[in-house]
mmCIF file of C-alpha atoms in Angstrom:
data_model
loop_
_atom_site.group_PDB
_atom_site.id
_atom_site.type_symbol
_atom_site.label_atom_id
_atom_site.label_comp_id
_atom_site.label_asym_id
_atom_site.label_seq_id
_atom_site.Cartn_x
_atom_site.Cartn_y
_atom_site.Cartn_z
ATOM 1 C CA MET A 1 -70.234 36.652 -20.967
ATOM 2 C CA LYS A 2 -67.509 38.254 -23.262
ATOM 3 C CA GLU A 3 -67.673 41.279 -21.441
ATOM 4 C CA GLN A 4 -67.242 39.673 -17.950
ATOM 5 C CA ASP A 5 -64.372 37.725 -19.575
ATOM 6 C CA GLU A 6 -62.635 40.730 -20.751
ATOM 7 C CA PRO A 7 -61.150 41.628 -17.106
ATOM 8 C CA VAL A 8 -59.481 38.257 -16.770
ATOM 9 C CA LEU A 9 -57.540 38.145 -20.142
ATOM 10 C CA ALA A 10 -56.199 41.557 -19.422
ATOM 11 C CA SER A 11 -53.581 40.009 -17.015
ATOM 12 C CA THR A 12 -53.325 35.991 -17.813
ATOM 13 C CA ASN A 13 -50.562 36.195 -20.297
ATOM 14 C CA ILE A 14 -48.219 38.465 -18.491
ATOM 15 C CA THR A 15 -46.295 37.549 -15.040
ATOM 16 C CA PRO A 16 -46.510 38.522 -11.573
ATOM 17 C CA LEU A 17 -43.116 40.525 -12.114
ATOM 18 C CA GLN A 18 -44.015 41.970 -15.098
ATOM 19 C CA GLN A 19 -47.135 43.190 -12.946
ATOM 20 C CA ILE A 20 -44.740 44.716 -10.202
ATOM 21 C CA MET A 21 -42.895 46.270 -12.740
ATOM 22 C CA ALA A 22 -45.768 47.905 -14.419
ATOM 23 C CA SER A 23 -47.210 48.914 -11.197
ATOM 24 C CA SER A 24 -43.590 50.556 -9.747
ATOM 25 C CA ALA A 25 -43.435 52.689 -12.694
ATOM 26 C CA GLY A 26 -46.996 53.914 -11.810
ATOM 27 C CA ALA A 27 -46.037 54.581 -8.219
ATOM 28 C CA LEU A 28 -42.942 56.484 -9.069
ATOM 29 C CA LEU A 29 -44.673 58.796 -11.834
ATOM 30 C CA THR A 30 -47.828 59.283 -9.479
ATOM 31 C CA SER A 31 -45.568 60.578 -6.724
ATOM 32 C CA LEU A 32 -43.692 62.917 -8.767
ATOM 33 C CA LEU A 33 -46.502 64.703 -9.954
ATOM 34 C CA VAL A 34 -49.187 64.643 -7.260
ATOM 35 C CA THR A 35 -47.207 64.905 -3.716
ATOM 36 C CA PRO A 36 -47.166 68.843 -3.972
ATOM 37 C CA LEU A 37 -51.418 68.670 -4.187
ATOM 38 C CA ASP A 38 -51.401 66.740 -1.077
ATOM 39 C CA VAL A 39 -49.115 69.010 0.982
ATOM 40 C CA VAL A 40 -51.553 71.811 0.098
ATOM 41 C CA LYS A 41 -54.282 69.308 1.239
ATOM 42 C CA ILE A 42 -52.795 68.326 4.590
ATOM 43 C CA ARG A 43 -52.176 71.650 5.545
ATOM 44 C CA LEU A 44 -55.837 73.004 4.945
ATOM 45 C CA GLN A 45 -56.911 70.200 6.959
ATOM 46 C CA ALA A 46 -54.458 70.622 10.044
ATOM 47 C CA GLN A 47 -54.265 74.444 10.305
ATOM 48 C CA SER A 48 -57.578 73.908 12.502
ATOM 49 C CA LYS A 49 -55.136 72.576 15.048
ATOM 50 C CA PRO A 50 -52.137 74.971 14.956
ATOM 51 C CA PHE A 51 -48.579 73.555 15.273
ATOM 52 C CA THR A 52 -46.453 74.878 18.063
ATOM 53 C CA LYS A 53 -43.074 74.123 18.912
ATOM 54 C CA GLY A 54 -41.796 70.713 18.148
ATOM 55 C CA LYS A 55 -45.096 69.331 16.774
ATOM 56 C CA CYS A 56 -45.679 67.115 13.598
ATOM 57 C CA PHE A 57 -48.106 66.599 10.904
ATOM 58 C CA VAL A 58 -48.603 63.986 8.451
ATOM 59 C CA TYR A 59 -49.321 64.150 4.594
ATOM 60 C CA CYS A 60 -49.917 61.260 1.991
ATOM 61 C CA ASN A 61 -49.289 61.632 -1.454
ATOM 62 C CA GLY A 62 -51.736 59.090 -2.599
ATOM 63 C CA LEU A 63 -49.596 56.249 -2.049
ATOM 64 C CA MET A 64 -47.809 56.536 1.406
ATOM 65 C CA ASP A 65 -48.274 58.571 4.349
ATOM 66 C CA HIS A 66 -45.288 60.784 5.523
ATOM 67 C CA LEU A 67 -44.747 62.273 9.007
ATOM 68 C CA CYS A 68 -42.576 65.353 9.321
ATOM 69 C CA VAL A 69 -41.085 67.261 12.425
ATOM 70 C CA CYS A 70 -41.565 71.331 12.447
ATOM 71 C CA GLN A 71 -38.656 73.289 11.821
ATOM 72 C CA ASN A 72 -39.147 75.154 14.748
ATOM 73 C CA GLY A 73 -39.144 72.144 16.962
ATOM 74 C CA ASN A 74 -35.973 69.968 18.401
ATOM 75 C CA GLY A 75 -35.236 68.519 14.800
ATOM 76 C CA LYS A 76 -34.444 69.453 11.265
ATOM 77 C CA ALA A 77 -37.478 69.257 8.934
ATOM 78 C CA TRP A 78 -38.928 71.352 5.985
ATOM 79 C CA TYR A 79 -42.129 72.915 7.705
ATOM 80 C CA LYS A 80 -42.292 76.181 8.451
ATOM 81 C CA ALA A 81 -45.511 77.502 9.931
ATOM 82 C CA PRO A 82 -46.797 80.296 7.258
ATOM 83 C CA PRO A 83 -47.296 84.108 8.454
ATOM 84 C CA GLY A 84 -50.909 84.128 7.936
ATOM 85 C CA ARG A 85 -53.917 81.650 7.698
ATOM 86 C CA ILE A 86 -54.069 79.905 4.460
ATOM 87 C CA THR A 87 -57.236 80.662 2.940
ATOM 88 C CA GLY A 88 -57.435 78.160 0.088
ATOM 89 C CA THR A 89 -55.339 76.152 -2.509
ATOM 90 C CA VAL A 90 -54.040 78.511 -4.737
ATOM 91 C CA ASP A 91 -53.183 80.470 -1.342
ATOM 92 C CA ALA A 92 -51.542 77.338 0.126
ATOM 93 C CA PHE A 93 -49.389 76.864 -3.271
ATOM 94 C CA VAL A 94 -48.265 80.363 -3.117
ATOM 95 C CA GLN A 95 -47.412 80.563 0.638
ATOM 96 C CA ILE A 96 -45.523 77.457 0.584
ATOM 97 C CA ALA A 97 -43.362 78.395 -2.308
ATOM 98 C CA ARG A 98 -42.960 81.956 -0.991
ATOM 99 C CA ASN A 99 -42.181 81.159 2.407
ATOM 100 C CA GLU A 100 -40.135 77.543 2.078
ATOM 101 C CA GLY A 101 -39.386 77.677 -1.351
ATOM 102 C CA VAL A 102 -40.845 75.388 -4.382
ATOM 103 C CA ARG A 103 -38.760 72.393 -3.382
ATOM 104 C CA SER A 104 -40.957 72.206 -0.053
ATOM 105 C CA LEU A 105 -43.492 70.840 -2.250
ATOM 106 C CA TRP A 106 -41.663 67.441 -2.615
ATOM 107 C CA SER A 107 -39.788 67.453 0.617
ATOM 108 C CA GLY A 108 -39.618 63.942 1.734
ATOM 109 C CA LEU A 109 -40.208 62.298 -1.297
ATOM 110 C CA PRO A 110 -37.186 59.796 -1.359
ATOM 111 C CA PRO A 111 -38.130 58.089 1.675
ATOM 112 C CA THR A 112 -41.776 58.088 0.682
ATOM 113 C CA LEU A 113 -40.850 56.116 -2.601
ATOM 114 C CA VAL A 114 -38.680 53.449 -0.355
ATOM 115 C CA MET A 115 -42.128 52.683 0.939
ATOM 116 C CA ALA A 116 -44.581 53.604 -1.742
ATOM 117 C CA ILE A 117 -43.095 51.466 -4.565
ATOM 118 C CA PRO A 118 -43.045 48.194 -2.866
ATOM 119 C CA ALA A 119 -46.370 48.715 -0.987
ATOM 120 C CA THR A 120 -47.814 49.858 -4.367
ATOM 121 C CA ALA A 121 -46.677 46.759 -6.173
ATOM 122 C CA ILE A 122 -47.929 44.470 -3.652
ATOM 123 C CA TYR A 123 -51.137 46.130 -3.830
ATOM 124 C CA PHE A 124 -51.761 46.055 -7.784
ATOM 125 C CA THR A 125 -50.190 42.488 -8.212
ATOM 126 C CA CYS A 126 -52.519 41.241 -5.413
ATOM 127 C CA TYR A 127 -55.420 42.699 -7.115
ATOM 128 C CA ASP A 128 -55.090 41.685 -10.373
ATOM 129 C CA GLN A 129 -54.353 37.866 -8.841
ATOM 130 C CA LEU A 130 -57.639 37.768 -6.637
ATOM 131 C CA ARG A 131 -59.502 39.195 -9.641
ATOM 132 C CA ASP A 132 -58.493 36.735 -12.133
ATOM 133 C CA LEU A 133 -59.420 34.291 -9.428
ATOM 134 C CA LEU A 134 -62.613 35.383 -8.347
ATOM 135 C CA ILE A 135 -64.353 36.416 -11.668
ATOM 136 C CA PRO A 136 -64.556 32.916 -12.972
ATOM 137 C CA ARG A 137 -66.375 31.591 -9.636
ATOM 138 C CA MET A 138 -68.863 34.792 -9.879
ATOM 139 C CA ASN A 139 -71.473 35.916 -11.943
ATOM 140 C CA ASN A 140 -70.892 39.687 -11.642
ATOM 141 C CA ALA A 141 -67.242 40.799 -12.463
ATOM 142 C CA GLU A 142 -67.537 44.343 -11.064
ATOM 143 C CA THR A 143 -68.373 42.647 -7.458
ATOM 144 C CA ALA A 144 -65.322 40.092 -7.826
ATOM 145 C CA CYS A 145 -63.451 43.535 -8.420
ATOM 146 C CA LEU A 146 -64.767 45.221 -5.490
ATOM 147 C CA ILE A 147 -63.671 42.041 -3.134
ATOM 148 C CA ALA A 148 -60.426 41.609 -4.735
ATOM 149 C CA GLY A 149 -59.479 45.609 -4.340
ATOM 150 C CA ALA A 150 -60.868 45.598 -0.563
ATOM 151 C CA THR A 151 -58.909 42.483 0.154
ATOM 152 C CA ALA A 152 -55.903 43.373 -1.417
ATOM 153 C CA ARG A 153 -55.814 46.933 0.251
ATOM 154 C CA LEU A 154 -56.482 45.279 3.273
ATOM 155 C CA GLY A 155 -53.306 42.765 3.302
ATOM 156 C CA SER A 156 -50.878 45.925 1.840
ATOM 157 C CA VAL A 157 -51.914 48.083 4.895
ATOM 158 C CA THR A 158 -51.279 44.980 7.143
ATOM 159 C CA LEU A 159 -48.206 44.028 5.963
ATOM 160 C CA ILE A 160 -46.688 47.807 5.201
ATOM 161 C CA SER A 161 -47.845 48.902 8.712
ATOM 162 C CA PRO A 162 -45.050 48.035 10.815
ATOM 163 C CA LEU A 163 -42.432 49.313 8.146
ATOM 164 C CA GLU A 164 -44.248 52.564 8.017
ATOM 165 C CA LEU A 165 -43.963 52.926 11.895
ATOM 166 C CA ILE A 166 -40.313 52.177 11.616
ATOM 167 C CA ARG A 167 -40.001 54.808 8.747
ATOM 168 C CA THR A 168 -41.736 57.536 10.878
ATOM 169 C CA LYS A 169 -39.676 56.899 13.781
ATOM 170 C CA MET A 170 -36.360 57.219 11.675
ATOM 171 C CA GLN A 171 -38.122 60.526 10.141
ATOM 172 C CA PHE A 172 -38.625 61.892 13.747
ATOM 173 C CA ARG A 173 -35.390 61.851 14.927
ATOM 174 C CA PRO A 174 -32.128 60.468 13.595
ATOM 175 C CA LEU A 175 -31.314 56.920 15.067
ATOM 176 C CA SER A 176 -28.981 54.331 14.148
ATOM 177 C CA TYR A 177 -30.174 50.892 13.748
ATOM 178 C CA ARG A 178 -29.176 49.578 17.228
ATOM 179 C CA GLU A 179 -31.190 52.328 18.538
ATOM 180 C CA LEU A 180 -34.262 51.663 16.403
ATOM 181 C CA THR A 181 -34.057 47.975 17.079
ATOM 182 C CA GLN A 182 -34.083 48.935 21.030
ATOM 183 C CA CYS A 183 -37.033 51.127 20.484
ATOM 184 C CA ILE A 184 -38.876 48.672 18.704
ATOM 185 C CA ARG A 185 -38.124 45.950 21.198
ATOM 186 C CA THR A 186 -39.199 48.485 24.065
ATOM 187 C CA SER A 187 -42.462 49.043 22.575
ATOM 188 C CA VAL A 188 -42.916 45.396 21.692
ATOM 189 C CA THR A 189 -42.204 44.533 25.649
ATOM 190 C CA ASN A 190 -44.366 47.543 26.783
ATOM 191 C CA GLU A 191 -47.469 47.478 24.852
ATOM 192 C CA GLY A 192 -47.049 44.083 23.068
ATOM 193 C CA TRP A 193 -46.636 43.045 19.269
ATOM 194 C CA LEU A 194 -49.941 45.246 18.429
ATOM 195 C CA SER A 195 -47.927 48.239 18.945
ATOM 196 C CA LEU A 196 -46.194 47.596 15.624
ATOM 197 C CA TRP A 197 -49.682 48.290 14.002
ATOM 198 C CA LYS A 198 -50.595 52.025 15.815
ATOM 199 C CA GLY A 199 -52.596 53.760 13.159
ATOM 200 C CA TRP A 200 -53.978 50.543 11.613
ATOM 201 C CA GLY A 201 -57.838 51.118 12.121
ATOM 202 C CA PRO A 202 -58.124 54.503 10.797
ATOM 203 C CA THR A 203 -56.074 53.489 7.978
ATOM 204 C CA VAL A 204 -58.037 50.666 6.936
ATOM 205 C CA LEU A 205 -61.327 52.593 7.643
ATOM 206 C CA ARG A 206 -60.192 55.015 5.065
ATOM 207 C CA ASP A 207 -58.356 52.707 2.563
ATOM 208 C CA VAL A 208 -60.287 49.478 2.525
ATOM 209 C CA PRO A 209 -63.614 51.472 1.187
ATOM 210 C CA PHE A 210 -61.802 53.761 -0.984
ATOM 211 C CA SER A 211 -60.322 50.620 -2.943
ATOM 212 C CA ALA A 212 -63.746 48.910 -2.932
ATOM 213 C CA MET A 213 -65.483 51.697 -4.436
ATOM 214 C CA TYR A 214 -62.587 52.790 -6.734
ATOM 215 C CA TRP A 215 -62.162 49.281 -8.519
ATOM 216 C CA TYR A 216 -66.006 48.519 -8.916
ATOM 217 C CA ASN A 217 -66.428 52.097 -10.419
ATOM 218 C CA TYR A 218 -63.369 51.573 -12.436
ATOM 219 C CA GLU A 219 -64.301 48.689 -14.094
ATOM 220 C CA LEU A 220 -68.146 49.887 -14.582
ATOM 221 C CA GLY A 221 -66.571 52.975 -16.372
ATOM 222 C CA LYS A 222 -63.979 51.248 -18.209
ATOM 223 C CA LYS A 223 -66.885 48.914 -19.460
ATOM 224 C CA TRP A 224 -69.144 51.782 -20.401
ATOM 225 C CA LEU A 225 -66.212 53.410 -22.244
ATOM 226 C CA CYS A 226 -65.405 50.553 -24.316
ATOM 227 C CA GLN A 227 -69.029 49.802 -25.027
ATOM 228 C CA ARG A 228 -69.629 53.543 -25.998
ATOM 229 C CA TYR A 229 -66.491 53.567 -28.422
ATOM 230 C CA ASN A 230 -66.551 50.106 -29.528
ATOM 231 C CA LYS A 231 -63.425 48.936 -28.208
ATOM 232 C CA LEU A 232 -62.661 45.524 -27.049
ATOM 233 C CA GLU A 233 -59.643 46.963 -25.223
ATOM 234 C CA PRO A 234 -59.500 50.370 -23.242
ATOM 235 C CA THR A 235 -57.375 53.016 -24.721
ATOM 236 C CA PHE A 236 -54.958 54.797 -22.358
ATOM 237 C CA THR A 237 -57.413 58.006 -22.732
ATOM 238 C CA MET A 238 -60.408 55.522 -21.555
ATOM 239 C CA SER A 239 -58.019 54.105 -18.339
ATOM 240 C CA PHE A 240 -57.188 57.761 -17.398
ATOM 241 C CA THR A 241 -60.636 58.946 -17.378
ATOM 242 C CA ALA A 242 -62.102 55.861 -15.756
ATOM 243 C CA GLY A 243 -59.493 56.098 -13.136
ATOM 244 C CA ALA A 244 -60.025 59.994 -12.267
ATOM 245 C CA MET A 245 -63.696 59.449 -12.171
ATOM 246 C CA SER A 246 -63.880 56.646 -9.837
ATOM 247 C CA GLY A 247 -60.908 58.074 -7.793
ATOM 248 C CA SER A 248 -62.919 61.039 -7.251
ATOM 249 C CA ILE A 249 -65.983 59.130 -6.003
ATOM 250 C CA ALA A 250 -64.245 57.353 -3.705
ATOM 251 C CA ALA A 251 -62.301 60.207 -2.410
ATOM 252 C CA LEU A 252 -65.400 62.059 -1.561
ATOM 253 C CA VAL A 253 -66.926 59.321 0.235
ATOM 254 C CA THR A 254 -63.951 58.480 2.437
ATOM 255 C CA LEU A 255 -62.508 62.040 3.232
ATOM 256 C CA PRO A 256 -63.955 62.230 6.788
ATOM 257 C CA PHE A 257 -61.657 58.990 7.890
ATOM 258 C CA ASP A 258 -58.957 60.785 6.314
ATOM 259 C CA VAL A 259 -59.198 63.704 8.075
ATOM 260 C CA VAL A 260 -59.740 61.553 11.181
ATOM 261 C CA LYS A 261 -56.439 59.615 10.188
ATOM 262 C CA THR A 262 -54.556 63.092 9.922
ATOM 263 C CA ARG A 263 -55.618 64.198 13.284
ATOM 264 C CA ARG A 264 -54.709 61.090 15.097
ATOM 265 C CA GLN A 265 -51.471 61.150 13.580
ATOM 266 C CA VAL A 266 -50.651 64.744 14.186
ATOM 267 C CA GLU A 267 -51.633 64.097 18.158
ATOM 268 C CA LEU A 268 -49.497 61.073 18.088
ATOM 269 C CA GLY A 269 -46.755 63.018 16.484
ATOM 270 C CA GLU A 270 -47.438 65.702 19.380
ATOM 271 C CA LEU A 271 -46.899 63.136 21.927
ATOM 272 C CA GLU A 272 -43.758 61.810 20.458
ATOM 273 C CA SER A 273 -42.191 65.108 19.822
ATOM 274 C CA LEU A 274 -42.824 66.588 23.187
ATOM 275 C CA ARG A 275 -41.594 63.339 25.177
ATOM 276 C CA ASN A 276 -45.043 62.931 26.618
ATOM 277 C CA SER A 277 -45.857 59.754 28.217
ATOM 278 C CA PRO A 278 -47.512 57.314 25.953
ATOM 279 C CA LYS A 279 -51.292 57.666 26.150
ATOM 280 C CA ARG A 280 -53.866 55.614 24.830
ATOM 281 C CA SER A 281 -55.249 57.312 21.759
ATOM 282 C CA SER A 282 -58.850 58.124 21.000
ATOM 283 C CA SER A 283 -61.137 56.006 18.703
ATOM 284 C CA THR A 284 -62.086 57.004 15.391
ATOM 285 C CA TRP A 285 -65.597 58.099 16.352
ATOM 286 C CA LYS A 286 -64.545 60.025 19.387
ATOM 287 C CA ILE A 287 -62.143 62.111 17.172
ATOM 288 C CA MET A 288 -64.659 62.446 14.536
ATOM 289 C CA TYR A 289 -67.184 63.763 17.467
ATOM 290 C CA ARG A 290 -64.451 65.949 18.474
ATOM 291 C CA ILE A 291 -63.992 67.500 15.252
ATOM 292 C CA ILE A 292 -67.622 67.950 14.570
ATOM 293 C CA SER A 293 -68.071 69.654 17.794
ATOM 294 C CA GLU A 294 -64.876 72.104 17.127
ATOM 295 C CA ASN A 295 -65.266 72.685 13.306
ATOM 296 C CA GLY A 296 -68.759 71.813 12.658
ATOM 297 C CA PHE A 297 -70.006 68.955 10.256
ATOM 298 C CA GLN A 298 -67.886 70.677 7.520
ATOM 299 C CA GLY A 299 -64.835 70.102 9.273
ATOM 300 C CA LEU A 300 -65.010 66.458 8.371
ATOM 301 C CA PHE A 301 -64.684 67.456 4.840
ATOM 302 C CA ALA A 302 -61.394 69.749 5.338
ATOM 303 C CA GLY A 303 -59.525 69.846 2.536
ATOM 304 C CA LEU A 304 -62.021 68.208 0.088
ATOM 305 C CA ILE A 305 -61.264 70.642 -2.878
ATOM 306 C CA PRO A 306 -57.474 69.890 -2.995
ATOM 307 C CA ARG A 307 -57.863 66.086 -2.108
ATOM 308 C CA LEU A 308 -60.197 65.897 -5.092
ATOM 309 C CA ILE A 309 -57.445 67.734 -7.164
ATOM 310 C CA LYS A 310 -55.041 65.408 -5.953
ATOM 311 C CA ILE A 311 -57.128 62.058 -6.192
ATOM 312 C CA ALA A 312 -58.312 62.492 -9.478
ATOM 313 C CA PRO A 313 -54.910 62.760 -11.479
ATOM 314 C CA ALA A 314 -53.171 60.441 -8.948
ATOM 315 C CA CYS A 315 -55.908 57.541 -9.574
ATOM 316 C CA ALA A 316 -56.035 58.239 -13.321
ATOM 317 C CA ILE A 317 -52.039 58.636 -13.864
ATOM 318 C CA MET A 318 -51.572 55.470 -11.682
ATOM 319 C CA ILE A 319 -54.105 53.180 -13.264
ATOM 320 C CA SER A 320 -53.383 54.390 -16.993
ATOM 321 C CA THR A 321 -49.750 54.071 -16.315
ATOM 322 C CA TYR A 322 -50.118 50.409 -14.804
ATOM 323 C CA GLU A 323 -52.657 49.631 -17.937
ATOM 324 C CA PHE A 324 -49.885 50.806 -20.013
ATOM 325 C CA GLY A 325 -47.143 48.851 -18.745
ATOM 326 C CA LYS A 326 -49.388 45.753 -18.364
ATOM 327 C CA ALA A 327 -50.284 46.330 -22.446
ATOM 328 C CA PHE A 328 -46.659 46.799 -23.282
ATOM 329 C CA PHE A 329 -45.335 43.357 -21.553
ATOM 330 C CA ARG A 330 -48.695 41.625 -23.218
ATOM 331 C CA LYS A 331 -47.265 42.827 -26.434
ATOM 332 C CA LEU A 332 -43.482 41.768 -25.745
ATOM 333 C CA ASN A 333 -44.780 38.426 -24.662
ATOM 334 C CA ASN A 334 -46.988 37.674 -27.558
ATOM 335 C CA GLU A 335 -43.925 38.695 -30.109
ATOM 336 C CA ARG A 336 -41.510 36.360 -27.986
ATOM 337 C CA GLN A 337 -44.584 33.612 -28.436
ATOM 338 C CA LEU A 338 -44.395 34.075 -32.163
ATOM 339 C CA LYS A 339 -40.779 34.084 -32.722
ATOM 340 C CA ALA A 340 -40.376 30.940 -30.525
ATOM 341 C CA LEU A 341 -42.937 29.287 -33.126
#
């Protein structure tokens, strides 16, 4: 019973504001360190559908998605098509750095952080609160973590989706707030309020199972490491290791939905950049079938190596920073209580 109670004790003596501060610090550090890895991943995923004039592509730094317009299109953006086909992860780093400059590996980071930090803060804080609520009511702590992780991710994706759509439109071409308001009003009038949640479906299919598997395996891994090394609380290294392992497993299982989401948002970007009339996007399963018919079953796992190279450190950095931040605030709060006594 003590092992099941430990996750509850991990966050009961810190405030939600302190949880938000700890998760925000993790989001900032993770974005700075792993964005280049995901830029490489998306190039490998998207090169099977070559970019032409005015077309767009999407990448995700592990926290938020980011839509960019090609430099050979109508707007200014950082993407330049490499002169040759990218043959692997190392080759992608070399070609991007050589043809676009090293700074291109971090392009789009500031606007992404504007969305990533609040989204991550909502997600991690909701997870902790739900987990602490569910564990006393369930016999299995890991199952409670699985449910809390899936529910928290579903809620954060749903809340942030309209803001992400707005950010995407502002990145696509410069818009004043009046023009942006008119654009949103027109979209809602023509297609209804649900138009603000375009891309929500494949995002949920990718992120909710990822979060469920991630938190379940993370709690199992953390408990196993604590038992192995006779620790009551996980150390920074234990959190880092458990986060990397659980993130890798979840990334491998959900990669096909990540590829589908990339393909769908690339196609949506193409329609906007070419000013085509709006069309109903294909379903997730139709896009998956199309990928298999064009590139074989292995097409669903395009970018596997760079995704794993990115996800493992991203999850490890995020969770270990978050746990470290919570430990810092717990210690600070305990010291304040002792002084008050």
